[in-house]
Amino acid sequence: MRCFIISSSIQQCQCGRMISPYLAQIALRRMSSQKEADEDSCGFLPQKSGYATAAVHVAQEPEKQGGAVVPPITMSSTFKFKSLTEPLNNFIYGRLGNPMRDTLEQCLASLEGGKVGFAFASGMGAISATALLLNKGDHLISNEDVYGGTYTLFSEFIPRLGVEVTFIDMMDPNNLEKAIKKNTKMVYFETPTNPSIKVIDIEVTVKQVKKHGNIMVVVDNTFLGSYLQRPLDFGADIVLYSLTKFMNGNSDVILGGAIVNDAGIAERLRFIQRIVGIIPSPFDCYLVNRSLKTLAIRMERHKVTSLAIAKWLYFHPQIRDVMHPGLETHMQQHIAKKQSTGHSGVFSFAHFGNLKNSEKLCAALKVFTLAVSLGGHESLIEIPSQMTHKLVPEDVKKRLGITDNVIRVSVGLEDYKDLIEDLEQALLVAFCEK
């Protein structure tokens, strides 16, 4: 039966459920001013000053020939030599280096508080290049709650190179302690995790790993970006990104990144980047470099809007759980507060229904778009069990809680009230229509 309106603020379906679109008015009120938004950020790390300035100016010197304030795109595949053994301006061949790629890499490193940045053809390219730091006989430990593509890379491809891979639940430090072996050379994890939004303590993990020797700690920071979290500050060796997501923020580029401090790791990673050839085009580098200029203001909007929606969902009678570190009910909020300045626009929630309800919910949405990826200006929604994590084995998905009633959203830059109204009407369709 279809739901029918019985008042301007309360709706009822034939099954007798009362569903208020603004059941918790605080969820709609609290984000109405910057002051109130700041109050919701209390407890998280303070935002470091100078980030937005660095994004605009680091490695962005005006072009010398014409004085253009926007660094030009250099499309040349090869570059002139001054002599037989000396390049004219340190550039030789497009695969080895490009002025625009160099500009982007310098800016990425600065924003991360790192020394050396790398741009790759995709986020998976960055992860693959990092995995190639390992040699035959080495051991890689990965958190099992990772992006589906990463899980497939580590489970299907990396073992072919003679690298042993162990997946564990890193929420329990004892699991990590038991998994570390004499040949362990790398520990990899996302935080927050995808799609469960669990928060792993970076500093505690690094200290635990480093007790066992020179083991590289690699953190995928895609979900928060360097504006909200900087893993290098907590001892991580390599920070990885799908720059496609929040760092670019316009859903028009496929590009990945890596930032490191250690000169030895940087030298090896540069060699892999150049020889394997997992490089982005100059135009794609230009697009991401452009987008970094608005990253700070975009992330503030994502942060405020996603928390408002998460609070509204928390009070909805058909919602079982909301996985958002900004909520006090999140199990690892205390960890998030000590290593990040807030949370981004991506989070997940679970409803009381099944796959059919999830499908009806997604189909009924008018503002949210059913699509994978995240971090763009438009709001996206997906069912991880059927989309981003479809290739993950069923037993692993079940263990991780990636069930058919779990929905992941990426909140864009639209008005949050419009997004809440869209979710409200879609939930009514999903649970009150037969």
Short mmCIF file of C-alpha atoms in Angstrom, two decimals:
data_model
loop_
_atom_site.label_atom_id
_atom_site.label_comp_id
_atom_site.label_asym_id
_atom_site.label_seq_id
_atom_site.Cartn_x
_atom_site.Cartn_y
_atom_site.Cartn_z
CA MET A 1 0.00 0.00 0.00
CA ARG A 2 1.17 3.50 -0.68
CA CYS A 3 1.85 5.85 2.21
CA PHE A 4 -0.43 8.82 2.60
CA ILE A 5 0.12 12.15 4.26
CA ILE A 6 -1.87 12.71 7.45
CA SER A 7 -0.18 15.96 8.45
CA SER A 8 2.44 18.32 7.16
CA SER A 9 5.16 16.64 9.19
CA ILE A 10 4.08 13.05 9.83
CA GLN A 11 3.34 10.28 7.35
CA GLN A 12 1.72 6.92 7.94
CA CYS A 13 1.64 3.74 5.92
CA GLN A 14 -0.98 1.01 5.98
CA CYS A 15 1.27 -1.17 8.11
CA GLY A 16 0.86 1.36 10.92
CA ARG A 17 4.38 2.78 11.04
CA MET A 18 4.64 6.47 11.83
CA ILE A 19 7.44 8.11 9.86
CA SER A 20 8.35 11.72 10.55
CA PRO A 21 10.49 13.39 7.89
CA TYR A 22 12.06 15.55 10.57
CA LEU A 23 11.73 13.25 13.55
CA ALA A 24 14.78 14.85 15.09
CA GLN A 25 14.49 18.54 14.31
CA ILE A 26 17.96 19.04 15.69
CA ALA A 27 19.34 17.23 12.66
CA LEU A 28 17.96 19.97 10.46
CA ARG A 29 18.61 22.87 12.82
CA ARG A 30 22.08 22.15 14.04
CA MET A 31 23.81 22.75 10.74
CA SER A 32 22.11 26.09 10.01
CA SER A 33 25.11 28.18 10.91
CA GLN A 34 28.88 27.89 10.82
CA LYS A 35 28.99 28.35 14.59
CA GLU A 36 26.79 25.32 15.11
CA ALA A 37 28.82 23.36 12.57
CA ASP A 38 31.95 24.20 14.53
CA GLU A 39 30.29 22.93 17.69
CA ASP A 40 29.78 19.57 15.99
CA SER A 41 33.51 19.51 15.17
CA CYS A 42 34.47 19.80 18.83
CA GLY A 43 36.76 17.05 19.93
CA PHE A 44 38.34 16.49 16.53
CA LEU A 45 41.82 17.78 15.78
CA PRO A 46 41.97 21.51 14.93
CA GLN A 47 42.42 22.27 11.25
CA LYS A 48 46.00 23.28 10.51
CA SER A 49 46.33 26.80 9.17
CA GLY A 50 47.74 27.42 5.73
CA TYR A 51 46.22 24.40 3.97
CA ALA A 52 44.06 26.37 1.53
CA THR A 53 46.93 28.78 0.85
CA ALA A 54 49.30 25.91 0.06
CA ALA A 55 46.72 24.36 -2.27
CA VAL A 56 46.56 27.61 -4.24
CA HIS A 57 50.25 28.55 -4.32
CA VAL A 58 52.67 25.62 -3.82
CA ALA A 59 54.45 24.88 -7.13
CA GLN A 60 52.02 27.23 -8.91
CA GLU A 61 54.42 30.00 -9.93
CA PRO A 62 53.24 32.08 -12.91
CA GLU A 63 54.45 30.79 -16.25
CA LYS A 64 57.61 32.62 -17.31
CA GLN A 65 56.99 33.22 -21.00
CA GLY A 66 53.62 34.94 -20.79
CA GLY A 67 53.07 35.32 -17.06
CA ALA A 68 50.00 33.06 -16.97
CA VAL A 69 48.91 32.56 -13.36
CA VAL A 70 47.59 29.08 -14.15
CA PRO A 71 50.39 26.58 -14.86
CA PRO A 72 50.15 25.57 -18.53
CA ILE A 73 49.52 22.05 -19.76
CA THR A 74 52.60 20.67 -21.51
CA MET A 75 51.50 18.01 -23.99
CA SER A 76 54.90 17.26 -25.51
CA SER A 77 56.02 13.62 -25.36
CA THR A 78 59.71 14.51 -25.56
CA PHE A 79 61.91 17.41 -24.46
CA LYS A 80 64.97 19.19 -25.85
CA PHE A 81 68.47 18.41 -24.54
CA LYS A 82 71.02 21.14 -23.81
CA SER A 83 73.81 18.72 -24.70
CA LEU A 84 74.33 15.01 -25.26
CA THR A 85 74.11 14.25 -21.55
CA GLU A 86 72.15 17.17 -20.12
CA PRO A 87 68.40 17.84 -20.49
CA LEU A 88 67.42 21.46 -20.96
CA ASN A 89 65.06 21.63 -17.96
CA ASN A 90 65.32 18.23 -16.23
CA PHE A 91 62.65 16.73 -18.48
CA ILE A 92 63.53 14.00 -20.97
CA TYR A 93 60.49 11.99 -22.02
CA GLY A 94 56.82 12.20 -21.07
CA ARG A 95 56.69 8.85 -19.29
CA LEU A 96 59.63 9.86 -17.09
CA GLY A 97 58.31 13.28 -16.18
CA ASN A 98 56.15 16.20 -17.26
CA PRO A 99 56.00 19.81 -15.99
CA MET A 100 52.30 19.61 -15.09
CA ARG A 101 52.72 16.24 -13.38
CA ASP A 102 55.65 17.67 -11.46
CA THR A 103 53.52 20.64 -10.36
CA LEU A 104 50.75 18.35 -9.10
CA GLU A 105 53.16 16.02 -7.30
CA GLN A 106 54.82 18.90 -5.46
CA CYS A 107 51.48 20.32 -4.36
CA LEU A 108 50.21 16.92 -3.19
CA ALA A 109 53.33 16.41 -1.09
CA SER A 110 52.97 19.85 0.50
CA LEU A 111 49.32 19.32 1.43
CA GLU A 112 50.15 15.96 3.00
CA GLY A 113 53.10 17.33 4.95
CA GLY A 114 55.32 14.94 3.00
CA LYS A 115 58.55 15.28 1.07
CA VAL A 116 57.84 13.53 -2.22
CA GLY A 117 54.60 13.09 -4.14
CA PHE A 118 53.71 10.79 -7.02
CA ALA A 119 50.86 10.85 -9.51
CA PHE A 120 49.62 7.62 -11.09
CA ALA A 121 47.09 6.74 -13.77
CA SER A 122 44.54 5.65 -11.15
CA GLY A 123 44.16 4.86 -7.48
CA MET A 124 44.60 1.17 -8.29
CA GLY A 125 47.73 2.15 -10.22
CA ALA A 126 49.11 3.79 -7.08
CA ILE A 127 48.29 0.69 -5.01
CA SER A 128 49.81 -1.62 -7.64
CA ALA A 129 53.00 0.43 -7.82
CA THR A 130 53.28 0.37 -4.03
CA ALA A 131 52.80 -3.41 -3.99
CA LEU A 132 55.67 -3.70 -6.48
CA LEU A 133 57.98 -2.46 -3.74
CA LEU A 134 57.72 -6.02 -2.43
CA ASN A 135 59.92 -8.87 -3.62
CA LYS A 136 59.39 -12.57 -4.08
CA GLY A 137 59.22 -14.22 -0.66
CA ASP A 138 57.97 -11.10 1.13
CA HIS A 139 54.81 -11.03 3.22
CA LEU A 140 52.02 -8.44 2.97
CA ILE A 141 49.38 -7.96 5.67
CA SER A 142 46.19 -6.17 4.68
CA ASN A 143 43.09 -5.26 6.59
CA GLU A 144 40.29 -7.35 5.10
CA ASP A 145 37.81 -4.46 5.11
CA VAL A 146 39.16 -2.72 2.00
CA TYR A 147 37.94 -1.58 -1.40
CA GLY A 148 36.90 -4.51 -3.60
CA GLY A 149 39.51 -3.75 -6.25
CA THR A 150 42.26 -3.72 -3.64
CA TYR A 151 41.04 -7.03 -2.21
CA THR A 152 41.12 -8.61 -5.67
CA LEU A 153 44.59 -7.22 -6.43
CA PHE A 154 46.00 -8.60 -3.20
CA SER A 155 44.22 -11.95 -3.37
CA GLU A 156 44.49 -12.72 -7.10
CA PHE A 157 47.47 -10.88 -8.59
CA ILE A 158 50.12 -10.12 -5.97
CA PRO A 159 50.50 -13.79 -4.93
CA ARG A 160 51.50 -14.56 -8.55
CA LEU A 161 54.64 -12.53 -7.91
CA GLY A 162 55.60 -14.82 -5.06
CA VAL A 163 54.37 -12.45 -2.35
CA GLU A 164 52.47 -14.00 0.55
CA VAL A 165 49.30 -12.11 1.50
CA THR A 166 47.36 -12.33 4.76
CA PHE A 167 44.03 -10.59 5.32
CA ILE A 168 43.08 -9.83 8.92
CA ASP A 169 40.61 -7.83 10.97
CA MET A 170 42.84 -4.98 12.12
CA MET A 171 40.32 -3.64 14.58
CA ASP A 172 41.85 -6.11 17.04
CA PRO A 173 45.59 -5.40 17.56
CA ASN A 174 46.07 -9.02 18.61
CA ASN A 175 45.25 -10.14 15.07
CA LEU A 176 48.02 -7.96 13.69
CA GLU A 177 50.50 -9.19 16.28
CA LYS A 178 49.76 -12.80 15.39
CA ALA A 179 49.98 -12.15 11.64
CA ILE A 180 53.42 -10.50 11.58
CA LYS A 181 56.18 -12.85 10.42
CA LYS A 182 59.92 -12.59 9.88
CA ASN A 183 59.32 -11.94 6.18
CA THR A 184 56.57 -9.34 6.70
CA LYS A 185 57.57 -6.23 4.74
CA MET A 186 54.34 -4.24 4.43
CA VAL A 187 51.15 -3.59 6.39
CA TYR A 188 48.32 -2.02 4.39
CA PHE A 189 45.01 -0.59 5.55
CA GLU A 190 42.32 1.99 4.86
CA THR A 191 40.98 4.24 7.56
CA PRO A 192 38.11 4.81 7.60
CA THR A 193 37.46 1.45 5.98
CA ASN A 194 35.35 0.85 2.90
CA PRO A 195 32.39 0.49 3.25
CA SER A 196 32.07 -0.19 6.98
CA ILE A 197 33.60 3.16 8.01
CA LYS A 198 35.60 1.57 10.82
CA VAL A 199 38.45 3.73 12.09
CA ILE A 200 41.87 2.15 12.60
CA ASP A 201 44.29 3.90 14.96
CA ILE A 202 47.19 4.89 12.70
CA GLU A 203 49.67 5.82 15.43
CA VAL A 204 49.02 2.70 17.52
CA THR A 205 49.30 0.48 14.44
CA VAL A 206 52.57 2.10 13.35
CA LYS A 207 54.14 1.67 16.78
CA GLN A 208 53.03 -1.95 16.94
CA VAL A 209 54.41 -2.72 13.47
CA LYS A 210 57.72 -0.89 13.90
CA LYS A 211 58.54 -2.98 16.99
CA HIS A 212 59.10 -5.82 14.56
CA GLY A 213 61.62 -4.02 12.38
CA ASN A 214 61.62 -2.11 9.12
CA ILE A 215 58.10 -2.91 7.93
CA MET A 216 56.42 -0.36 5.67
CA VAL A 217 53.05 0.95 6.84
CA VAL A 218 50.81 2.00 3.96
CA VAL A 219 47.56 3.92 4.52
CA ASP A 220 44.89 4.51 1.91
CA ASN A 221 43.54 7.95 2.86
CA THR A 222 41.04 8.30 0.02
CA PHE A 223 37.96 8.68 2.22
CA LEU A 224 39.23 11.74 4.10
CA GLY A 225 41.90 13.37 1.99
CA SER A 226 44.82 15.35 3.36
CA TYR A 227 42.49 18.15 4.45
CA LEU A 228 40.90 15.98 7.14
CA GLN A 229 43.65 13.46 7.91
CA ARG A 230 47.41 13.22 7.37
CA PRO A 231 48.70 9.69 8.10
CA LEU A 232 52.34 10.71 7.70
CA ASP A 233 51.95 12.81 10.85
CA PHE A 234 51.29 9.58 12.75
CA GLY A 235 54.22 7.63 11.37
CA ALA A 236 52.87 6.03 8.19
CA ASP A 237 55.49 5.44 5.47
CA ILE A 238 53.27 5.78 2.40
CA VAL A 239 49.92 7.51 1.96
CA LEU A 240 47.84 6.49 -1.05
CA TYR A 241 44.90 8.11 -2.81
CA SER A 242 42.40 7.62 -5.48
CA LEU A 243 42.66 11.28 -6.43
CA THR A 244 39.56 10.64 -8.51
CA LYS A 245 37.52 11.05 -5.34
CA PHE A 246 37.50 14.02 -2.94
CA MET A 247 40.88 15.42 -3.96
CA ASN A 248 39.57 16.04 -7.49
CA GLY A 249 35.93 16.27 -6.49
CA ASN A 250 34.43 16.75 -9.94
CA SER A 251 33.90 13.16 -11.14
CA ASP A 252 35.77 13.87 -14.36
CA VAL A 253 39.22 12.33 -13.81
CA ILE A 254 40.73 8.91 -13.07
CA LEU A 255 44.00 9.49 -11.20
CA GLY A 256 45.92 8.18 -8.19
CA GLY A 257 48.57 9.49 -5.85
CA ALA A 258 51.19 8.52 -3.30
CA ILE A 259 53.14 10.62 -0.81
CA VAL A 260 56.21 9.55 1.17
CA ASN A 261 58.89 10.98 3.43
CA ASP A 262 61.61 8.35 3.23
CA ALA A 263 64.14 9.06 0.47
CA GLY A 264 64.84 5.38 -0.13
CA ILE A 265 61.19 4.50 -0.61
CA ALA A 266 60.73 7.57 -2.81
CA GLU A 267 63.60 6.54 -5.08
CA ARG A 268 62.23 3.01 -5.51
CA LEU A 269 58.69 4.22 -6.10
CA ARG A 270 59.87 6.76 -8.70
CA PHE A 271 61.71 3.98 -10.54
CA ILE A 272 58.57 1.83 -10.57
CA GLN A 273 56.43 4.76 -11.74
CA ARG A 274 58.73 5.52 -14.64
CA ILE A 275 59.56 1.99 -15.79
CA VAL A 276 56.16 0.33 -15.34
CA GLY A 277 54.58 3.43 -16.83
CA ILE A 278 51.52 3.80 -14.60
CA ILE A 279 51.37 7.52 -15.33
CA PRO A 280 48.53 10.02 -15.83
CA SER A 281 48.17 12.36 -18.79
CA PRO A 282 49.22 16.02 -18.43
CA PHE A 283 45.59 17.08 -18.92
CA ASP A 284 44.36 14.85 -16.09
CA CYS A 285 47.10 16.25 -13.85
CA TYR A 286 45.92 19.74 -14.76
CA LEU A 287 42.34 18.90 -13.77
CA VAL A 288 43.32 17.59 -10.35
CA ASN A 289 45.74 20.47 -9.78
CA ARG A 290 42.84 22.83 -10.55
CA SER A 291 40.54 21.01 -8.16
CA LEU A 292 42.95 21.19 -5.23
CA LYS A 293 42.31 24.95 -5.14
CA THR A 294 38.76 24.38 -3.89
CA LEU A 295 39.42 21.28 -1.79
CA ALA A 296 39.29 23.04 1.58
CA ILE A 297 35.92 24.69 1.03
CA ARG A 298 34.49 21.58 -0.61
CA MET A 299 35.51 19.34 2.28
CA GLU A 300 33.93 21.71 4.79
CA ARG A 301 30.64 21.47 2.89
CA HIS A 302 30.88 17.66 2.62
CA LYS A 303 31.65 17.44 6.33
CA VAL A 304 28.71 19.55 7.47
CA THR A 305 26.15 18.06 5.09
CA SER A 306 27.03 14.42 5.70
CA LEU A 307 26.75 14.85 9.46
CA ALA A 308 23.33 16.50 9.15
CA ILE A 309 22.09 13.61 7.01
CA ALA A 310 23.65 11.00 9.30
CA LYS A 311 21.85 12.52 12.29
CA TRP A 312 18.55 12.49 10.45
CA LEU A 313 18.99 8.87 9.39
CA TYR A 314 19.87 7.87 12.95
CA PHE A 315 16.35 8.71 14.11
CA HIS A 316 14.52 7.11 11.18
CA PRO A 317 12.49 4.05 12.27
CA GLN A 318 13.62 1.95 9.30
CA ILE A 319 17.33 2.54 9.89
CA ARG A 320 19.20 0.00 11.99
CA ASP A 321 22.64 1.62 12.07
CA VAL A 322 24.44 4.69 10.77
CA MET A 323 28.19 4.35 10.28
CA HIS A 324 29.51 7.90 10.58
CA PRO A 325 32.44 8.87 12.89
CA GLY A 326 30.78 12.21 13.58
CA LEU A 327 28.07 10.45 15.58
CA GLU A 328 28.70 9.74 19.24
CA THR A 329 27.32 6.24 18.67
CA HIS A 330 30.22 5.35 16.36
CA MET A 331 32.40 2.75 18.08
CA GLN A 332 35.69 4.37 17.08
CA GLN A 333 34.77 8.04 17.33
CA HIS A 334 37.46 8.52 19.98
CA ILE A 335 40.07 7.31 17.50
CA ALA A 336 38.73 9.49 14.70
CA LYS A 337 38.89 12.54 16.96
CA LYS A 338 42.57 12.08 17.75
CA GLN A 339 43.77 11.60 14.17
CA SER A 340 41.42 13.62 11.95
CA THR A 341 39.83 17.06 11.83
CA GLY A 342 36.39 15.68 10.97
CA HIS A 343 34.68 13.31 8.58
CA SER A 344 34.02 13.63 4.87
CA GLY A 345 30.92 13.11 2.77
CA VAL A 346 31.06 9.32 2.53
CA PHE A 347 29.39 7.06 5.06
CA SER A 348 27.18 3.99 5.22
CA PHE A 349 23.93 3.00 6.86
CA ALA A 350 22.01 -0.23 7.32
CA HIS A 351 18.23 -0.58 7.22
CA PHE A 352 15.96 -3.29 8.60
CA GLY A 353 15.06 -4.67 5.17
CA ASN A 354 16.66 -6.85 2.52
CA LEU A 355 18.08 -6.54 -1.00
CA LYS A 356 14.63 -5.84 -2.44
CA ASN A 357 14.23 -2.88 -0.08
CA SER A 358 17.71 -1.63 -1.00
CA GLU A 359 16.91 -1.82 -4.69
CA LYS A 360 13.58 -0.02 -4.25
CA LEU A 361 15.26 2.66 -2.16
CA CYS A 362 17.93 3.36 -4.76
CA ALA A 363 15.45 3.29 -7.64
CA ALA A 364 13.15 5.80 -5.95
CA LEU A 365 15.79 8.47 -5.40
CA LYS A 366 15.57 11.64 -7.46
CA VAL A 367 18.58 13.69 -6.30
CA PHE A 368 21.02 10.94 -5.37
CA THR A 369 22.42 9.01 -8.34
CA LEU A 370 22.90 5.24 -8.24
CA ALA A 371 26.59 4.90 -9.10
CA VAL A 372 29.92 3.75 -7.73
CA SER A 373 32.75 6.13 -6.77
CA LEU A 374 32.53 9.01 -4.33
CA GLY A 375 33.78 12.48 -3.48
CA GLY A 376 32.20 14.42 -6.33
CA HIS A 377 29.94 17.47 -6.28
CA GLU A 378 26.93 15.24 -6.95
CA SER A 379 25.51 12.88 -4.32
CA LEU A 380 25.87 9.17 -5.09
CA ILE A 381 24.44 6.04 -3.54
CA GLU A 382 25.31 2.37 -3.96
CA ILE A 383 24.81 -1.12 -2.54
CA PRO A 384 28.37 -2.34 -1.80
CA SER A 385 27.49 -6.04 -1.68
CA GLN A 386 26.22 -5.82 -5.26
CA MET A 387 28.51 -3.14 -6.67
CA THR A 388 31.91 -2.03 -5.31
CA HIS A 389 32.46 -5.24 -3.33
CA LYS A 390 30.74 -7.73 -5.62
CA LEU A 391 33.99 -9.64 -6.28
CA VAL A 392 34.75 -10.07 -2.58
CA PRO A 393 33.98 -13.67 -1.52
CA GLU A 394 30.55 -14.10 0.07
CA ASP A 395 31.94 -15.49 3.33
CA VAL A 396 34.24 -12.48 3.68
CA LYS A 397 31.40 -10.04 2.99
CA LYS A 398 29.25 -11.77 5.57
CA ARG A 399 32.03 -11.62 8.15
CA LEU A 400 32.60 -7.92 7.45
CA GLY A 401 28.92 -7.08 7.62
CA ILE A 402 28.74 -6.08 3.94
CA THR A 403 25.19 -7.34 3.61
CA ASP A 404 22.47 -6.47 1.12
CA ASN A 405 20.85 -4.00 3.53
CA VAL A 406 24.00 -1.86 3.82
CA ILE A 407 23.94 1.32 1.73
CA ARG A 408 26.92 3.59 1.08
CA VAL A 409 26.34 7.24 0.27
CA SER A 410 28.65 9.94 -0.98
CA VAL A 411 27.16 13.28 -0.02
CA GLY A 412 27.79 15.99 -2.58
CA LEU A 413 27.45 19.75 -2.52
CA GLU A 414 23.67 20.03 -2.83
CA ASP A 415 21.47 21.58 -0.13
CA TYR A 416 21.27 19.08 2.70
CA LYS A 417 17.50 19.57 3.13
CA ASP A 418 16.95 18.48 -0.47
CA LEU A 419 19.05 15.37 0.14
CA ILE A 420 17.16 14.52 3.33
CA GLU A 421 13.82 14.96 1.60
CA ASP A 422 15.01 12.70 -1.21
CA LEU A 423 16.05 9.98 1.22
CA GLU A 424 12.80 10.36 3.12
CA GLN A 425 10.55 9.84 0.11
CA ALA A 426 12.71 6.96 -1.13
CA LEU A 427 12.53 5.21 2.24
CA LEU A 428 8.76 5.56 2.16
CA VAL A 429 8.67 3.89 -1.24
CA ALA A 430 11.12 1.18 -0.19
CA PHE A 431 9.24 0.16 2.94
CA CYS A 432 5.62 1.21 2.48
CA GLU A 433 4.79 0.13 -1.07
CA LYS A 434 3.82 -3.41 -2.01
#
